[in-house]
Short mmCIF file of N, CA and C in Angstrom, two decimals:
data_model
loop_
_atom_site.label_atom_id
_atom_site.label_comp_id
_atom_site.label_asym_id
_atom_site.label_seq_id
_atom_site.Cartn_x
_atom_site.Cartn_y
_atom_site.Cartn_z
N MET A 1 0.84 -1.19 0.00
CA MET A 1 0.00 0.00 0.00
C MET A 1 0.88 1.25 0.00
N PRO A 2 0.59 2.21 -0.90
CA PRO A 2 1.40 3.44 -0.96
C PRO A 2 1.30 4.24 0.34
N LYS A 3 2.43 4.81 0.74
CA LYS A 3 2.46 5.57 1.99
C LYS A 3 2.66 7.05 1.74
N ARG A 4 3.07 7.41 0.52
CA ARG A 4 3.34 8.82 0.22
C ARG A 4 2.51 9.26 -0.97
N VAL A 5 2.25 10.55 -1.05
CA VAL A 5 1.52 11.12 -2.18
C VAL A 5 2.26 10.86 -3.48
N THR A 6 3.58 10.92 -3.43
CA THR A 6 4.38 10.75 -4.65
C THR A 6 4.26 9.35 -5.24
N ASP A 7 3.76 8.38 -4.48
CA ASP A 7 3.55 7.05 -5.01
C ASP A 7 2.45 7.03 -6.07
N PHE A 8 1.58 8.06 -6.09
CA PHE A 8 0.47 8.13 -7.02
C PHE A 8 0.78 9.01 -8.25
N ILE A 9 1.90 9.71 -8.25
CA ILE A 9 2.20 10.71 -9.26
C ILE A 9 3.40 10.28 -10.09
N PRO A 10 3.33 10.41 -11.43
CA PRO A 10 4.51 10.10 -12.25
C PRO A 10 5.69 11.02 -11.89
N GLU A 11 6.89 10.50 -11.98
CA GLU A 11 8.07 11.26 -11.57
C GLU A 11 8.32 12.51 -12.41
N ASN A 12 7.86 12.54 -13.65
CA ASN A 12 8.08 13.70 -14.50
C ASN A 12 6.98 14.75 -14.39
N HIS A 13 6.03 14.55 -13.50
CA HIS A 13 4.92 15.49 -13.31
C HIS A 13 5.32 16.58 -12.31
N VAL A 14 4.86 17.82 -12.57
CA VAL A 14 5.21 18.95 -11.70
C VAL A 14 4.73 18.72 -10.26
N CYS A 15 3.61 18.05 -10.10
CA CYS A 15 3.10 17.78 -8.75
C CYS A 15 4.02 16.86 -7.95
N TYR A 16 4.73 15.98 -8.64
CA TYR A 16 5.70 15.10 -7.98
C TYR A 16 6.80 15.94 -7.35
N PHE A 17 7.28 16.91 -8.11
CA PHE A 17 8.32 17.82 -7.62
C PHE A 17 7.81 18.60 -6.41
N ILE A 18 6.60 19.13 -6.49
CA ILE A 18 6.02 19.91 -5.40
C ILE A 18 5.80 19.04 -4.17
N ALA A 19 5.32 17.82 -4.38
CA ALA A 19 5.09 16.91 -3.25
C ALA A 19 6.40 16.58 -2.54
N ASN A 20 7.47 16.35 -3.29
CA ASN A 20 8.77 16.07 -2.67
C ASN A 20 9.26 17.26 -1.86
N ILE A 21 9.06 18.45 -2.39
CA ILE A 21 9.45 19.65 -1.65
C ILE A 21 8.61 19.77 -0.38
N ALA A 22 7.30 19.53 -0.52
CA ALA A 22 6.38 19.68 0.63
C ALA A 22 6.76 18.72 1.76
N GLU A 23 7.27 17.54 1.42
CA GLU A 23 7.66 16.58 2.45
C GLU A 23 8.92 17.00 3.20
N LYS A 24 9.72 17.86 2.58
CA LYS A 24 11.00 18.27 3.18
C LYS A 24 10.93 19.64 3.86
N VAL A 25 9.82 20.32 3.71
CA VAL A 25 9.71 21.69 4.20
C VAL A 25 9.42 21.72 5.70
N ASP A 26 10.01 22.69 6.37
CA ASP A 26 9.75 22.93 7.79
C ASP A 26 8.53 23.87 7.89
N PHE A 27 7.34 23.28 8.09
CA PHE A 27 6.12 24.07 8.07
C PHE A 27 6.00 25.03 9.25
N GLU A 28 6.65 24.72 10.34
CA GLU A 28 6.67 25.66 11.47
C GLU A 28 7.35 26.96 11.04
N LYS A 29 8.46 26.82 10.33
CA LYS A 29 9.20 27.98 9.84
C LYS A 29 8.36 28.78 8.84
N ILE A 30 7.66 28.07 7.94
CA ILE A 30 6.80 28.76 6.97
C ILE A 30 5.70 29.54 7.68
N ASN A 31 5.09 28.93 8.68
CA ASN A 31 4.04 29.64 9.43
C ASN A 31 4.59 30.90 10.10
N GLN A 32 5.81 30.83 10.61
CA GLN A 32 6.43 32.02 11.21
C GLN A 32 6.65 33.10 10.16
N ILE A 33 7.14 32.70 8.99
CA ILE A 33 7.37 33.68 7.91
C ILE A 33 6.05 34.30 7.46
N ILE A 34 5.02 33.48 7.32
CA ILE A 34 3.71 34.00 6.93
C ILE A 34 3.23 35.04 7.94
N ASP A 35 3.35 34.72 9.22
CA ASP A 35 2.91 35.67 10.26
C ASP A 35 3.71 36.96 10.21
N GLU A 36 5.03 36.87 9.98
CA GLU A 36 5.87 38.06 9.89
C GLU A 36 5.47 38.93 8.69
N VAL A 37 5.25 38.30 7.54
CA VAL A 37 4.86 39.05 6.34
C VAL A 37 3.51 39.71 6.54
N ARG A 38 2.59 38.99 7.18
CA ARG A 38 1.27 39.57 7.45
C ARG A 38 1.39 40.80 8.35
N LYS A 39 2.22 40.72 9.38
CA LYS A 39 2.40 41.86 10.29
C LYS A 39 3.01 43.05 9.56
N GLU A 40 4.01 42.77 8.71
CA GLU A 40 4.66 43.84 7.94
C GLU A 40 3.70 44.52 6.98
N ASN A 41 2.72 43.78 6.48
CA ASN A 41 1.82 44.31 5.46
C ASN A 41 0.41 44.56 5.98
N SER A 42 0.25 44.58 7.27
CA SER A 42 -1.10 44.74 7.83
C SER A 42 -1.71 46.10 7.52
N ASP A 43 -0.88 47.09 7.22
CA ASP A 43 -1.42 48.42 6.92
C ASP A 43 -1.72 48.62 5.43
N THR A 44 -1.40 47.63 4.58
CA THR A 44 -1.69 47.76 3.16
C THR A 44 -2.94 46.97 2.82
N LYS A 45 -3.62 47.38 1.75
CA LYS A 45 -4.87 46.72 1.38
C LYS A 45 -4.65 45.36 0.72
N ASN A 46 -3.58 45.20 -0.03
CA ASN A 46 -3.44 43.97 -0.82
C ASN A 46 -2.28 43.08 -0.40
N GLU A 47 -1.72 43.27 0.75
CA GLU A 47 -0.62 42.43 1.22
C GLU A 47 0.38 42.20 0.09
N SER A 48 1.10 43.26 -0.25
CA SER A 48 1.88 43.30 -1.47
C SER A 48 2.88 42.16 -1.64
N LYS A 49 3.45 41.62 -0.60
CA LYS A 49 4.48 40.58 -0.77
C LYS A 49 3.87 39.22 -1.14
N ILE A 50 2.79 38.86 -0.51
CA ILE A 50 2.15 37.58 -0.79
C ILE A 50 0.64 37.80 -0.76
N ARG A 51 -0.06 37.34 -1.77
CA ARG A 51 -1.50 37.54 -1.83
C ARG A 51 -2.24 36.58 -0.92
N ARG A 52 -3.48 36.96 -0.59
CA ARG A 52 -4.29 36.15 0.31
C ARG A 52 -4.46 34.71 -0.16
N SER A 53 -4.68 34.52 -1.46
CA SER A 53 -4.88 33.15 -1.97
C SER A 53 -3.62 32.31 -1.77
N SER A 54 -2.46 32.94 -1.89
CA SER A 54 -1.20 32.21 -1.65
C SER A 54 -1.10 31.81 -0.18
N PHE A 55 -1.52 32.72 0.71
CA PHE A 55 -1.51 32.38 2.13
C PHE A 55 -2.42 31.19 2.40
N LYS A 56 -3.60 31.22 1.83
CA LYS A 56 -4.55 30.12 2.05
C LYS A 56 -3.98 28.80 1.57
N LEU A 57 -3.35 28.83 0.39
CA LEU A 57 -2.77 27.62 -0.17
C LEU A 57 -1.64 27.09 0.72
N LEU A 58 -0.78 27.99 1.18
CA LEU A 58 0.30 27.58 2.07
C LEU A 58 -0.24 27.02 3.38
N LYS A 59 -1.22 27.70 3.94
CA LYS A 59 -1.80 27.22 5.21
C LYS A 59 -2.42 25.84 5.03
N GLU A 60 -3.13 25.65 3.91
CA GLU A 60 -3.76 24.35 3.66
C GLU A 60 -2.70 23.26 3.51
N ALA A 61 -1.61 23.56 2.78
CA ALA A 61 -0.54 22.58 2.61
C ALA A 61 0.13 22.26 3.94
N CYS A 62 0.19 23.24 4.83
CA CYS A 62 0.83 23.05 6.13
C CYS A 62 -0.05 22.31 7.13
N SER A 63 -1.32 22.14 6.80
CA SER A 63 -2.26 21.56 7.76
C SER A 63 -2.07 20.05 7.95
N GLY A 64 -1.31 19.39 7.09
CA GLY A 64 -1.09 17.96 7.24
C GLY A 64 -1.21 17.24 5.91
N PRO A 65 -1.19 15.92 5.96
CA PRO A 65 -1.23 15.13 4.72
C PRO A 65 -2.47 15.37 3.86
N ARG A 66 -3.62 15.51 4.48
CA ARG A 66 -4.84 15.77 3.71
C ARG A 66 -4.79 17.13 3.04
N GLY A 67 -4.26 18.10 3.75
CA GLY A 67 -4.11 19.44 3.19
C GLY A 67 -3.15 19.43 2.00
N LYS A 68 -2.05 18.71 2.15
CA LYS A 68 -1.10 18.59 1.04
C LYS A 68 -1.78 17.97 -0.17
N GLN A 69 -2.58 16.91 0.07
CA GLN A 69 -3.27 16.22 -1.02
C GLN A 69 -4.24 17.17 -1.73
N ARG A 70 -5.00 17.96 -0.97
CA ARG A 70 -5.94 18.91 -1.57
C ARG A 70 -5.21 19.96 -2.40
N VAL A 71 -4.08 20.45 -1.90
CA VAL A 71 -3.30 21.44 -2.64
C VAL A 71 -2.77 20.83 -3.94
N LEU A 72 -2.28 19.60 -3.87
CA LEU A 72 -1.80 18.94 -5.08
C LEU A 72 -2.92 18.76 -6.11
N GLU A 73 -4.12 18.42 -5.64
CA GLU A 73 -5.26 18.28 -6.55
C GLU A 73 -5.61 19.62 -7.20
N LYS A 74 -5.58 20.70 -6.41
CA LYS A 74 -5.85 22.03 -6.95
C LYS A 74 -4.81 22.41 -7.99
N LEU A 75 -3.55 22.13 -7.69
CA LEU A 75 -2.48 22.46 -8.64
C LEU A 75 -2.61 21.66 -9.93
N GLU A 76 -2.96 20.39 -9.81
CA GLU A 76 -3.11 19.57 -11.01
C GLU A 76 -4.29 20.06 -11.85
N HIS A 77 -5.39 20.42 -11.19
CA HIS A 77 -6.56 20.95 -11.91
C HIS A 77 -6.20 22.26 -12.61
N ALA A 78 -5.47 23.12 -11.92
CA ALA A 78 -5.04 24.39 -12.51
C ALA A 78 -4.11 24.15 -13.70
N GLU A 79 -3.22 23.17 -13.58
CA GLU A 79 -2.31 22.84 -14.68
C GLU A 79 -3.09 22.36 -15.90
N ASN A 80 -4.12 21.54 -15.68
CA ASN A 80 -4.95 21.06 -16.79
C ASN A 80 -5.67 22.21 -17.47
N GLU A 81 -6.19 23.16 -16.70
CA GLU A 81 -6.87 24.32 -17.27
C GLU A 81 -5.89 25.21 -18.02
N LEU A 82 -4.69 25.31 -17.53
CA LEU A 82 -3.67 26.13 -18.18
C LEU A 82 -3.34 25.60 -19.58
N GLU A 83 -3.39 24.29 -19.72
CA GLU A 83 -3.13 23.68 -21.03
C GLU A 83 -4.26 23.97 -22.02
N LYS A 84 -5.47 24.26 -21.53
CA LYS A 84 -6.62 24.49 -22.40
C LYS A 84 -6.71 25.93 -22.91
N THR A 85 -6.00 26.85 -22.30
CA THR A 85 -6.15 28.26 -22.63
C THR A 85 -4.86 28.85 -23.19
N PRO A 86 -4.97 29.83 -24.08
CA PRO A 86 -3.76 30.51 -24.55
C PRO A 86 -3.20 31.50 -23.52
N GLN A 87 -3.97 31.77 -22.49
CA GLN A 87 -3.50 32.68 -21.45
C GLN A 87 -2.38 32.02 -20.67
N LYS A 88 -1.52 32.83 -20.06
CA LYS A 88 -0.34 32.30 -19.39
C LYS A 88 -0.56 31.99 -17.91
N THR A 89 -1.71 32.40 -17.36
CA THR A 89 -1.99 32.12 -15.95
C THR A 89 -3.45 31.72 -15.78
N VAL A 90 -3.71 30.99 -14.72
CA VAL A 90 -5.07 30.68 -14.29
C VAL A 90 -5.13 30.86 -12.79
N GLY A 91 -6.31 31.06 -12.27
CA GLY A 91 -6.47 31.21 -10.84
C GLY A 91 -6.54 29.86 -10.15
N LEU A 92 -6.05 29.80 -8.93
CA LEU A 92 -6.12 28.54 -8.18
C LEU A 92 -7.48 28.35 -7.52
N THR A 93 -8.17 29.44 -7.21
CA THR A 93 -9.47 29.31 -6.56
C THR A 93 -10.56 28.95 -7.56
N ASP A 94 -10.42 29.38 -8.82
CA ASP A 94 -11.38 29.04 -9.87
C ASP A 94 -10.63 28.91 -11.19
N PRO A 95 -10.01 27.75 -11.43
CA PRO A 95 -9.17 27.59 -12.62
C PRO A 95 -9.90 27.72 -13.95
N GLU A 96 -11.23 27.53 -13.96
CA GLU A 96 -11.98 27.64 -15.21
C GLU A 96 -12.19 29.09 -15.63
N ALA A 97 -12.08 30.05 -14.71
CA ALA A 97 -12.25 31.46 -15.03
C ALA A 97 -11.08 31.94 -15.88
N ARG A 98 -11.32 32.99 -16.67
CA ARG A 98 -10.28 33.54 -17.54
C ARG A 98 -10.11 35.03 -17.26
N TRP A 99 -8.91 35.55 -17.56
CA TRP A 99 -8.63 36.97 -17.36
C TRP A 99 -9.42 37.79 -18.37
N MET A 100 -10.20 38.75 -17.87
CA MET A 100 -11.00 39.64 -18.71
C MET A 100 -11.01 41.03 -18.08
N LYS A 101 -11.21 42.03 -18.93
CA LYS A 101 -11.36 43.39 -18.42
C LYS A 101 -12.78 43.58 -17.95
N ASN A 102 -12.96 44.16 -16.77
CA ASN A 102 -14.29 44.45 -16.28
C ASN A 102 -14.74 45.84 -16.74
N LYS A 103 -15.90 46.28 -16.32
CA LYS A 103 -16.41 47.57 -16.80
C LYS A 103 -15.60 48.75 -16.28
N LYS A 104 -14.77 48.54 -15.28
CA LYS A 104 -13.88 49.59 -14.77
C LYS A 104 -12.51 49.51 -15.44
N HIS A 105 -12.40 48.68 -16.48
CA HIS A 105 -11.18 48.49 -17.26
C HIS A 105 -10.03 47.92 -16.43
N GLN A 106 -10.38 47.10 -15.44
CA GLN A 106 -9.37 46.40 -14.65
C GLN A 106 -9.43 44.92 -14.99
N TRP A 107 -8.29 44.27 -14.99
CA TRP A 107 -8.24 42.84 -15.29
C TRP A 107 -8.63 42.04 -14.07
N GLU A 108 -9.48 41.03 -14.29
CA GLU A 108 -9.89 40.14 -13.21
C GLU A 108 -10.23 38.77 -13.79
N LEU A 109 -10.18 37.75 -12.95
CA LEU A 109 -10.60 36.42 -13.38
C LEU A 109 -12.12 36.44 -13.41
N SER A 110 -12.68 36.03 -14.55
CA SER A 110 -14.11 36.21 -14.73
C SER A 110 -14.66 35.23 -15.77
N TYR A 111 -15.96 35.32 -16.01
CA TYR A 111 -16.65 34.60 -17.07
C TYR A 111 -17.37 35.63 -17.93
N ASN A 112 -17.73 35.27 -19.15
CA ASN A 112 -18.42 36.15 -20.06
C ASN A 112 -19.85 35.65 -20.21
N MET A 113 -20.81 36.42 -19.71
CA MET A 113 -22.22 36.02 -19.77
C MET A 113 -22.92 36.72 -20.91
N GLN A 114 -23.71 35.97 -21.65
CA GLN A 114 -24.47 36.49 -22.78
C GLN A 114 -25.96 36.23 -22.54
N ILE A 115 -26.79 37.22 -22.89
CA ILE A 115 -28.24 37.07 -22.77
C ILE A 115 -28.88 37.64 -24.03
N ALA A 116 -29.82 36.88 -24.61
CA ALA A 116 -30.63 37.37 -25.73
C ALA A 116 -32.06 37.53 -25.22
N ILE A 117 -32.64 38.72 -25.45
CA ILE A 117 -34.00 38.96 -24.94
C ILE A 117 -34.92 39.40 -26.07
N ASP A 118 -36.21 39.20 -25.85
CA ASP A 118 -37.24 39.76 -26.71
C ASP A 118 -37.56 41.12 -26.12
N HIS A 119 -37.13 42.18 -26.79
CA HIS A 119 -37.25 43.54 -26.26
C HIS A 119 -38.72 43.94 -26.04
N ASP A 120 -39.60 43.55 -26.95
CA ASP A 120 -41.01 43.93 -26.84
C ASP A 120 -41.71 43.30 -25.64
N HIS A 121 -41.37 42.05 -25.34
CA HIS A 121 -42.05 41.33 -24.26
C HIS A 121 -41.21 41.20 -22.98
N GLY A 122 -39.93 41.53 -23.08
CA GLY A 122 -39.06 41.45 -21.91
C GLY A 122 -38.77 40.03 -21.46
N ILE A 123 -38.75 39.11 -22.41
CA ILE A 123 -38.53 37.70 -22.09
C ILE A 123 -37.10 37.32 -22.46
N ILE A 124 -36.43 36.59 -21.58
CA ILE A 124 -35.09 36.06 -21.89
C ILE A 124 -35.26 34.88 -22.83
N LEU A 125 -34.67 34.96 -24.01
CA LEU A 125 -34.78 33.90 -25.00
C LEU A 125 -33.63 32.90 -24.91
N ALA A 126 -32.45 33.39 -24.58
CA ALA A 126 -31.29 32.50 -24.49
C ALA A 126 -30.27 33.13 -23.55
N SER A 127 -29.48 32.28 -22.93
CA SER A 127 -28.39 32.76 -22.08
C SER A 127 -27.27 31.73 -22.09
N SER A 128 -26.07 32.21 -21.92
CA SER A 128 -24.92 31.31 -21.85
C SER A 128 -23.78 31.99 -21.10
N ILE A 129 -22.90 31.19 -20.58
CA ILE A 129 -21.70 31.68 -19.91
C ILE A 129 -20.52 31.01 -20.59
N THR A 130 -19.54 31.84 -21.00
CA THR A 130 -18.39 31.31 -21.71
C THR A 130 -17.10 31.74 -21.03
N GLN A 131 -16.02 31.13 -21.48
CA GLN A 131 -14.68 31.51 -21.02
C GLN A 131 -14.02 32.48 -21.99
N ASP A 132 -14.67 32.76 -23.10
CA ASP A 132 -14.10 33.67 -24.09
C ASP A 132 -14.09 35.10 -23.55
N PRO A 133 -12.94 35.76 -23.58
CA PRO A 133 -12.86 37.12 -23.04
C PRO A 133 -13.54 38.18 -23.91
N THR A 134 -13.83 37.87 -25.17
CA THR A 134 -14.48 38.85 -26.04
C THR A 134 -15.85 38.33 -26.47
N ASP A 135 -16.65 39.22 -27.06
CA ASP A 135 -17.99 38.86 -27.54
C ASP A 135 -18.00 38.50 -29.02
N TYR A 136 -16.86 38.45 -29.68
CA TYR A 136 -16.79 38.29 -31.12
C TYR A 136 -17.57 37.09 -31.65
N TYR A 137 -17.51 35.97 -30.99
CA TYR A 137 -18.13 34.76 -31.50
C TYR A 137 -19.38 34.36 -30.70
N GLN A 138 -20.01 35.29 -30.05
CA GLN A 138 -21.11 34.96 -29.16
C GLN A 138 -22.50 35.18 -29.75
N LEU A 139 -22.61 35.89 -30.86
CA LEU A 139 -23.93 36.17 -31.45
C LEU A 139 -24.60 34.90 -31.99
N ILE A 140 -23.88 34.14 -32.79
CA ILE A 140 -24.47 32.94 -33.42
C ILE A 140 -25.02 31.95 -32.40
N PRO A 141 -24.31 31.63 -31.33
CA PRO A 141 -24.88 30.68 -30.36
C PRO A 141 -26.16 31.19 -29.69
N GLN A 142 -26.36 32.49 -29.66
CA GLN A 142 -27.54 33.05 -29.00
C GLN A 142 -28.78 33.04 -29.92
N ILE A 143 -28.55 32.90 -31.22
CA ILE A 143 -29.70 32.96 -32.16
C ILE A 143 -30.42 31.65 -32.21
#
């Protein structure tokens, strides 16, 4: 019976590398560093050195073997989504979302929602949610 996470992962997979590192890391030390960085950045809005999602991921990995396994699953899912998109990054909290400009012209991980309505009667005729950042190819599916 396998005793380590790496027993389930091919040696050439990125998760194998991460799992090996995770087994050798001093998590007490990481927790101390996280606390120090948080204290240093407590007066800033976005914790400039390390983002909140990174903290959550580190904390989850530090929580024990189950936490490590969940983090590895998230990383593998994110890696699979990254292969599907021409974009260079994906989010770890929602890997299916794509980078898009919002109405304030800021980039954020998002989805593109389309709605076709009957203007005279106010009835929704069709709706869809896509990962495409633009509306260029969205008219035909709505008709």
